[in-house]
């Protein structure tokens, strides 16, 4: 008995309609990446293991998909490693390559490797799949796409301003209005930890603060206590739990709180510059908001931190994020190359568009019209017209077999094709086309030019 086919856990098949919708999102993002001056690069699906290993922390290293060496990969492993079942040492000897875990580390490798060919500041975008040996669950997959845009080689805060505008432009174009672009700054978080006397607990402090919307004020305070943060320090941070007002109000409150921290005030200055610039130019449909609890990628980011939240009517996590890093390429020996980047969450953006019913009707893999097959002579007659329709950008297909009309109409109905063209001997003799609207049953005889114009006008 044949084995039932399946796919690995954490991977997905996509139907023609799903692919069309995903490509619509990707093409919109790509279009704006290029409008903002970002250039595309691609890196291999797999890298040398040493390129990826040690860059994501112990947990990240565990989630890297290793690729077995070709041939008899066990032949070079020492008997001692095998007998001791030393998996780490065995893995290092049997796997020299791994699937990329993200696009950031390969990008850093690319910049260092091609630094003599790159004009800095270098604006790059990359839209490719990545792989993680994660535990599959709803919304979390082992294979998924990342859509990244980064600028390296510039410390200018105008880059942050443009990335906020880029987010706004993309989501406006996707008809997802009302997203909130949350902004914070690593220097502000460091400054807060400093003024409350908890600099040595910065990571614990911010990880707990980041959970405010999930576990509430009491939960955050309890977690801080368990991490060794004093009651006095927690009392000093009390204003953060009732942080409110306009963007300007929040910055003013932060400035007052961080007066004694040089690092914190640098963060306030950077934040003020970015927010003033955005206030001057305005946003089309997004909202910019300061979120002092935002601490994503704290070990990684050194300046601005971004996270994009879906419109309030959609209950979903972040749909984008990023930030400023000062030493991305340092892991490969090229020091002091500052950068800033953002990412779009393709899969979550897809869910948002579905929930908001924001996909245009024109986003479909379905043909707009099908020519029915009455025989070889008739097909030869209509082929030039089919070509003209395709040249006009109209998705057109020909039913390949000369079979019963009922079967051909049934095929069109199952695929959701809205129009059919019928050309028999009578239509050929009069150089006409019978255009049938399969949605309402109407049928009219038209000329070739009328056929093309009618199909152009129909939105589908």
Coordinates of C-alpha atoms in Angstrom, one line a residue:
X1 CA 0.0 0.0 0.0
X2 CA 1.4 3.4 -1.0
X3 CA 2.5 5.7 1.8
X4 CA 0.2 8.6 2.5
X5 CA 2.1 11.8 1.4
X6 CA 2.8 14.5 4.0
X7 CA 5.0 17.5 4.7
X8 CA 7.3 18.2 7.7
X9 CA 5.7 19.8 10.7
X10 CA 6.0 23.5 10.8
X11 CA 5.9 23.8 7.0
X12 CA 3.0 24.7 4.7
X13 CA 1.6 24.3 1.2
X14 CA 0.1 27.4 -0.3
X15 CA -2.9 27.3 -2.7
X16 CA -2.8 29.4 -5.9
X17 CA -5.1 32.0 -4.2
X18 CA -2.9 32.1 -1.1
X19 CA 0.3 32.6 -3.2
X20 CA -1.4 35.4 -5.2
X21 CA -2.2 37.2 -1.9
X22 CA 1.3 36.7 -0.5
X23 CA 2.8 37.9 -3.7
X24 CA 0.6 41.0 -3.5
X25 CA 1.9 41.8 0.0
X26 CA 5.5 41.1 -1.0
X27 CA 5.3 43.2 -4.2
X28 CA 3.8 46.1 -2.3
X29 CA 6.6 46.0 0.3
X30 CA 9.3 45.6 -2.4
X31 CA 7.9 48.5 -4.4
X32 CA 8.2 50.8 -1.4
X33 CA 11.7 49.4 -0.4
X34 CA 12.9 50.5 -3.9
X35 CA 11.1 53.9 -3.7
X36 CA 13.1 54.6 -0.6
X37 CA 16.4 53.7 -2.3
X38 CA 16.9 50.2 -0.9
X39 CA 18.7 47.7 -3.2
X40 CA 17.9 44.0 -3.3
X41 CA 20.5 41.4 -2.3
X42 CA 20.1 37.6 -1.8
X43 CA 22.2 35.3 0.2
X44 CA 22.4 31.4 0.1
X45 CA 19.7 29.3 1.8
X46 CA 22.5 27.8 3.8
X47 CA 25.7 29.2 5.4
X48 CA 28.8 27.7 6.9
X49 CA 27.8 26.6 10.4
X50 CA 30.5 28.8 11.9
X51 CA 28.9 31.9 10.4
X52 CA 25.6 31.2 12.3
X53 CA 26.8 29.5 15.4
X54 CA 27.1 31.6 18.5
X55 CA 25.2 34.6 17.1
X56 CA 21.8 34.0 18.5
X57 CA 22.5 32.8 22.1
X58 CA 22.3 29.3 23.4
X59 CA 18.5 29.0 22.6
X60 CA 19.0 30.3 19.1
X61 CA 21.9 27.9 18.4
X62 CA 19.6 25.0 19.4
X63 CA 17.0 26.1 16.8
X64 CA 19.5 26.2 13.8
X65 CA 18.8 23.4 11.3
X66 CA 22.1 21.6 10.7
X67 CA 22.9 20.0 7.3
X68 CA 24.7 16.7 7.4
X69 CA 28.0 16.5 5.4
X70 CA 27.9 14.5 2.2
X71 CA 29.2 11.0 2.0
X72 CA 30.1 8.9 5.0
X73 CA 29.8 11.7 7.5
X74 CA 30.5 9.5 10.5
X75 CA 33.9 8.2 9.3
X76 CA 35.8 11.2 10.7
X77 CA 34.2 11.2 14.1
X78 CA 36.4 9.9 16.8
X79 CA 35.4 6.7 18.7
X80 CA 35.7 8.6 22.0
X81 CA 33.0 11.1 20.9
X82 CA 30.7 8.3 19.7
X83 CA 31.2 6.2 22.9
X84 CA 30.5 9.3 25.1
X85 CA 27.6 10.3 22.9
X86 CA 29.0 13.8 22.9
X87 CA 26.4 15.3 20.6
X88 CA 27.9 18.9 20.4
X89 CA 31.3 17.6 19.4
X90 CA 29.9 15.0 17.0
X91 CA 27.6 17.7 15.4
X92 CA 30.7 19.9 14.7
X93 CA 32.3 17.1 12.8
X94 CA 29.4 15.8 10.8
X95 CA 27.8 19.1 9.9
X96 CA 29.7 22.0 8.4
X97 CA 26.7 23.9 6.9
X98 CA 23.3 25.0 8.3
X99 CA 20.1 26.6 6.9
X100 CA 20.0 30.3 7.6
X101 CA 18.2 31.2 10.8
X102 CA 17.5 34.8 9.9
X103 CA 18.5 37.4 7.3
X104 CA 20.5 39.7 9.6
X105 CA 23.6 37.6 10.3
X106 CA 24.0 36.6 6.6
X107 CA 23.6 40.3 5.8
X108 CA 26.4 41.1 8.3
X109 CA 28.6 38.4 6.6
X110 CA 27.7 39.9 3.2
X111 CA 28.8 43.4 4.2
X112 CA 32.1 42.3 5.6
X113 CA 32.8 40.0 2.7
X114 CA 31.9 42.6 0.0
X115 CA 33.0 45.7 1.9
X116 CA 35.3 46.8 -0.9
X117 CA 32.5 46.6 -3.5
X118 CA 29.8 48.4 -1.4
X119 CA 29.2 52.2 -1.3
X120 CA 28.4 53.3 2.2
X121 CA 25.9 54.0 3.5
X122 CA 24.5 50.8 2.0
X123 CA 20.7 50.5 1.8
X124 CA 19.8 46.9 1.3
X125 CA 16.5 44.9 1.3
X126 CA 16.1 41.2 1.4
X127 CA 12.9 39.1 1.0
X128 CA 13.8 35.4 1.5
X129 CA 12.7 32.3 3.6
X130 CA 14.5 31.4 6.8
X131 CA 14.3 28.2 8.9
X132 CA 14.1 27.5 12.6
X133 CA 13.9 24.1 14.3
X134 CA 11.2 25.6 16.6
X135 CA 8.2 23.8 18.2
X136 CA 5.4 24.4 15.6
X137 CA 2.3 26.0 16.9
X138 CA -0.4 28.4 15.7
X139 CA 1.4 31.3 14.0
X140 CA 4.8 29.8 14.5
X141 CA 6.5 27.9 11.7
X142 CA 9.8 26.2 10.9
X143 CA 9.9 27.8 7.5
X144 CA 8.8 31.4 6.9
X145 CA 9.7 34.5 5.0
X146 CA 11.4 37.6 6.3
X147 CA 11.2 41.0 4.6
X148 CA 14.0 43.2 5.9
X149 CA 15.4 46.6 5.0
X150 CA 18.6 47.9 6.6
X151 CA 21.0 50.8 6.3
X152 CA 24.6 50.3 7.4
X153 CA 27.4 52.8 7.5
X154 CA 25.5 55.8 8.8
X155 CA 24.7 57.1 12.3
X156 CA 22.3 59.7 11.0
X157 CA 18.9 59.8 12.7
X158 CA 17.3 60.7 9.4
X159 CA 17.5 57.0 8.7
X160 CA 15.1 56.3 11.6
X161 CA 12.8 59.0 10.3
X162 CA 12.7 57.5 6.8
X163 CA 12.1 53.9 8.2
X164 CA 9.0 55.2 10.1
X165 CA 7.8 56.8 6.8
X166 CA 8.5 53.5 5.1
X167 CA 6.3 51.6 7.5
X168 CA 3.5 54.2 7.0
X169 CA 3.8 54.1 3.2
X170 CA 3.6 50.3 3.1
X171 CA 0.6 49.9 5.4
X172 CA -1.2 52.8 3.8
X173 CA -0.8 51.2 0.4
X174 CA -2.0 47.8 1.8
X175 CA -5.1 49.6 3.0
X176 CA -4.2 48.7 6.6
X177 CA -4.9 52.1 8.3
X178 CA -4.4 52.8 11.9
X179 CA -1.3 50.8 12.7
X180 CA 0.7 52.0 15.7
X181 CA 4.4 52.4 15.2
X182 CA 5.8 52.1 18.7
X183 CA 9.2 53.6 19.4
X184 CA 11.6 53.5 22.3
X185 CA 15.4 53.8 22.8
X186 CA 17.9 51.5 24.4
X187 CA 19.6 54.5 25.9
X188 CA 16.4 55.5 27.7
X189 CA 16.0 52.0 29.1
X190 CA 19.6 52.1 30.3
X191 CA 19.0 55.6 31.8
X192 CA 15.9 54.4 33.7
X193 CA 17.9 51.5 35.1
X194 CA 20.7 53.9 36.1
X195 CA 18.5 56.4 37.9
X196 CA 16.7 53.7 40.0
X197 CA 20.1 52.1 40.9
X198 CA 19.5 48.9 38.9
X199 CA 22.1 49.2 36.1
X200 CA 23.4 45.7 36.9
X201 CA 19.9 44.4 36.5
X202 CA 19.1 46.1 33.2
X203 CA 18.1 43.0 31.3
X204 CA 16.0 41.6 34.1
X205 CA 14.4 45.1 34.6
X206 CA 13.5 45.5 30.9
X207 CA 12.3 42.0 30.3
X208 CA 9.9 42.4 33.2
X209 CA 8.8 45.8 32.1
X210 CA 8.2 44.4 28.6
X211 CA 5.4 42.2 30.0
X212 CA 3.3 45.0 31.4
X213 CA 0.5 44.6 28.9
X214 CA 0.4 40.8 29.6
X215 CA 0.8 40.5 33.3
X216 CA -0.1 43.9 34.6
X217 CA 1.6 46.3 37.0
X218 CA 1.5 43.9 40.0
X219 CA 2.9 41.0 37.9
X220 CA 5.7 43.2 36.6
X221 CA 6.6 44.3 40.1
X222 CA 6.5 40.8 41.5
X223 CA 8.8 39.6 38.7
X224 CA 11.3 42.5 39.4
X225 CA 11.4 41.5 43.1
X226 CA 12.2 37.9 42.2
X227 CA 15.0 39.1 40.0
X228 CA 16.6 41.0 42.9
X229 CA 15.5 44.5 42.1
X230 CA 14.9 46.4 45.3
X231 CA 11.6 47.8 46.5
X232 CA 13.1 51.3 46.5
X233 CA 14.1 50.9 42.8
X234 CA 10.6 49.7 41.9
X235 CA 9.1 52.7 43.7
X236 CA 11.2 55.1 41.7
X237 CA 10.0 53.5 38.4
X238 CA 6.3 53.9 39.5
X239 CA 5.6 56.8 37.0
X240 CA 6.2 54.3 34.1
X241 CA 3.1 52.3 35.0
X242 CA 0.9 55.3 34.5
X243 CA 2.7 56.8 31.5
X244 CA 0.2 58.7 29.4
X245 CA -0.5 61.8 27.4
X246 CA 0.6 62.9 24.0
X247 CA 4.0 62.0 22.5
X248 CA 5.3 65.4 23.6
X249 CA 3.9 64.9 27.1
X250 CA 5.6 61.5 27.4
X251 CA 9.0 62.9 26.2
X252 CA 8.7 65.7 28.8
X253 CA 8.0 63.2 31.6
X254 CA 11.0 61.1 30.5
X255 CA 13.3 64.1 30.4
X256 CA 12.4 65.0 33.9
X257 CA 12.9 61.5 35.1
X258 CA 16.3 61.1 33.4
X259 CA 17.9 64.4 34.2
X260 CA 20.7 62.7 36.2
X261 CA 21.5 60.1 33.5
X262 CA 23.8 61.2 30.7
X263 CA 23.0 58.1 28.7
X264 CA 19.3 58.5 29.3
X265 CA 19.3 62.1 28.2
X266 CA 21.1 61.1 24.9
X267 CA 18.2 58.7 24.3
X268 CA 15.7 61.5 25.0
X269 CA 17.5 63.8 22.5
X270 CA 17.5 61.1 19.8
X271 CA 13.8 60.4 20.4
X272 CA 12.9 64.1 20.4
X273 CA 14.7 64.6 17.0
X274 CA 12.9 61.6 15.4
X275 CA 9.5 62.6 16.8
X276 CA 9.8 66.3 15.9
X277 CA 10.8 65.3 12.3
X278 CA 7.8 63.0 11.9
X279 CA 5.5 65.7 13.4
X280 CA 6.8 68.1 10.8
X281 CA 6.3 65.9 7.8
X282 CA 3.2 63.9 9.1
X283 CA 2.1 60.4 8.5
X284 CA -0.5 59.2 6.1
X285 CA -2.4 56.6 8.2
X286 CA -0.1 55.3 10.9
X287 CA 0.3 56.6 14.5
X288 CA 3.6 57.1 16.2
X289 CA 3.7 56.4 19.9
X290 CA 6.3 56.2 22.6
X291 CA 6.3 52.9 24.5
X292 CA 8.8 52.9 27.3
X293 CA 8.1 49.2 28.0
X294 CA 9.3 48.3 24.5
X295 CA 12.5 46.3 24.9
X296 CA 12.7 43.9 22.0
X297 CA 16.2 42.7 21.1
X298 CA 17.8 44.6 24.0
X299 CA 21.0 42.6 23.7
X300 CA 21.2 43.6 20.0
X301 CA 19.8 47.2 19.7
X302 CA 21.8 50.2 20.9
X303 CA 19.5 53.1 19.9
X304 CA 16.0 53.4 18.6
X305 CA 13.7 50.3 18.9
X306 CA 10.6 49.9 16.8
X307 CA 7.6 47.7 16.9
X308 CA 4.4 47.9 14.7
X309 CA 1.1 46.9 16.2
X310 CA -1.9 46.0 14.0
X311 CA -5.0 48.3 14.1
X312 CA -6.9 48.1 17.4
X313 CA -9.8 46.2 15.8
X314 CA -7.4 43.3 15.0
X315 CA -6.3 41.2 18.0
X316 CA -2.8 40.2 16.9
X317 CA 0.7 40.7 18.0
X318 CA 3.3 42.8 16.3
X319 CA 3.4 42.9 12.5
X320 CA 6.8 44.5 12.2
X321 CA 9.8 45.6 14.2
X322 CA 13.5 46.7 14.2
X323 CA 15.9 49.2 15.6
X324 CA 19.4 50.7 15.6
X325 CA 22.5 48.6 16.2
X326 CA 26.0 50.0 16.4
X327 CA 28.2 47.0 15.7
X328 CA 26.4 44.5 13.5
X329 CA 29.5 43.6 11.5
X330 CA 31.8 43.4 14.5
X331 CA 31.0 39.7 14.9
X332 CA 32.9 39.2 11.6
X333 CA 35.8 41.6 12.4
X334 CA 34.6 44.9 10.8
X335 CA 34.2 47.2 13.8
X336 CA 32.2 50.4 14.3
X337 CA 29.8 50.1 11.4
X338 CA 26.5 51.5 12.6
X339 CA 23.2 50.4 11.1
X340 CA 19.5 50.5 11.5
X341 CA 16.8 48.2 10.1
X342 CA 13.2 47.1 10.1
X343 CA 11.3 44.0 9.2
X344 CA 7.8 43.3 8.0
X345 CA 6.0 40.2 9.4
X346 CA 4.6 38.7 6.1
X347 CA 2.4 36.0 7.7
X348 CA 0.9 38.2 10.3
X349 CA 0.2 41.0 7.8
X350 CA -1.6 38.4 5.7
X351 CA -3.8 37.6 8.6
X352 CA -4.5 41.3 9.2
X353 CA -5.5 41.8 5.6
X354 CA -7.8 38.7 5.7
X355 CA -9.5 39.9 8.9
X356 CA -10.0 43.5 7.6
X357 CA -11.1 42.1 4.2
X358 CA -8.5 44.4 2.7
X359 CA -7.2 42.3 -0.2
X360 CA -8.3 43.9 -3.5
X361 CA -10.6 41.8 -5.6
X362 CA -8.0 42.0 -8.4
X363 CA -5.6 39.9 -6.2
X364 CA -6.3 36.5 -7.6
X365 CA -4.6 33.7 -9.4
X366 CA -7.8 33.0 -11.3
X367 CA -8.1 33.8 -15.0
X368 CA -10.6 36.5 -15.9
X369 CA -11.8 34.7 -19.0
X370 CA -11.7 31.3 -20.5
X371 CA -12.1 30.4 -24.3
X372 CA -14.1 27.3 -24.7
X373 CA -12.8 24.7 -27.1
X374 CA -15.0 23.8 -30.2
X375 CA -12.3 22.1 -32.1
X376 CA -8.9 22.7 -33.7
X377 CA -10.2 25.0 -36.5
X378 CA -11.9 27.3 -33.9
X379 CA -8.9 27.3 -31.6
X380 CA -6.6 28.4 -34.4
X381 CA -9.1 31.2 -35.2
X382 CA -9.1 32.6 -31.6
X383 CA -5.4 32.2 -30.7
X384 CA -4.5 35.6 -32.0
X385 CA -7.3 37.2 -29.9
X386 CA -6.1 35.3 -26.8
X387 CA -2.7 36.7 -27.4
X388 CA -4.0 40.2 -27.6
X389 CA -5.9 39.8 -24.4
X390 CA -2.8 38.6 -22.6
X391 CA -0.8 41.5 -24.1
X392 CA -3.5 43.8 -22.6
X393 CA -2.8 42.3 -19.1
X394 CA -6.0 40.2 -19.0
X395 CA -5.5 36.7 -17.5
X396 CA -6.8 34.5 -20.2
X397 CA -6.8 30.7 -20.7
X398 CA -8.0 28.2 -23.3
X399 CA -9.7 25.0 -22.3
X400 CA -7.4 22.4 -23.8
X401 CA -9.7 19.6 -24.7
X402 CA -12.6 19.5 -27.3
X403 CA -15.1 18.0 -24.9
X404 CA -18.8 18.6 -23.9
X405 CA -19.7 22.2 -23.3
X406 CA -21.2 21.3 -19.9
X407 CA -17.9 19.9 -18.7
X408 CA -16.1 23.1 -19.9
X409 CA -18.6 25.4 -18.2
X410 CA -18.3 23.3 -15.0
X411 CA -14.5 23.6 -15.1
X412 CA -14.9 27.5 -15.3
X413 CA -17.4 27.5 -12.5
X414 CA -15.2 25.5 -10.1
X415 CA -12.3 27.8 -10.8
X416 CA -14.4 30.9 -10.3
X417 CA -13.6 32.3 -13.8
X418 CA -16.2 35.1 -14.4
X419 CA -16.3 35.1 -18.2
X420 CA -16.3 32.6 -21.0
X421 CA -15.8 33.3 -24.8
X422 CA -17.7 31.0 -27.2
X423 CA -16.6 31.0 -30.9
X424 CA -18.3 28.5 -33.2
X425 CA -18.8 28.5 -37.0
X426 CA -21.4 31.3 -36.8
X427 CA -19.1 33.6 -34.8
X428 CA -16.1 32.8 -37.0
X429 CA -18.1 33.6 -40.2
X430 CA -19.1 37.0 -38.7
X431 CA -15.8 37.7 -37.0
X432 CA -17.6 38.0 -33.6
X433 CA -17.2 36.6 -30.1
X434 CA -20.0 35.4 -27.8
X435 CA -19.0 36.8 -24.4
X436 CA -20.8 35.1 -21.5
X437 CA -20.9 36.6 -18.0
X438 CA -20.8 33.4 -15.8
X439 CA -21.8 35.4 -12.8
X440 CA -25.2 36.6 -14.1
X441 CA -25.7 34.5 -17.2
X442 CA -25.8 37.4 -19.7
X443 CA -24.4 36.7 -23.1
X444 CA -23.6 39.2 -25.9
X445 CA -22.0 39.2 -29.3
X446 CA -19.1 41.6 -29.5
X447 CA -16.2 42.5 -31.8
X448 CA -12.6 41.8 -30.9
X449 CA -12.0 45.4 -29.8
X450 CA -15.3 45.4 -27.7
X451 CA -14.2 42.1 -26.1
X452 CA -10.9 43.5 -25.0
X453 CA -12.5 46.7 -23.7
X454 CA -15.3 44.9 -21.9
X455 CA -12.9 42.6 -20.1
X456 CA -10.6 45.5 -19.2
X457 CA -13.4 47.3 -17.5
X458 CA -14.4 44.4 -15.3
X459 CA -12.7 44.5 -12.0
X460 CA -11.7 41.0 -10.8

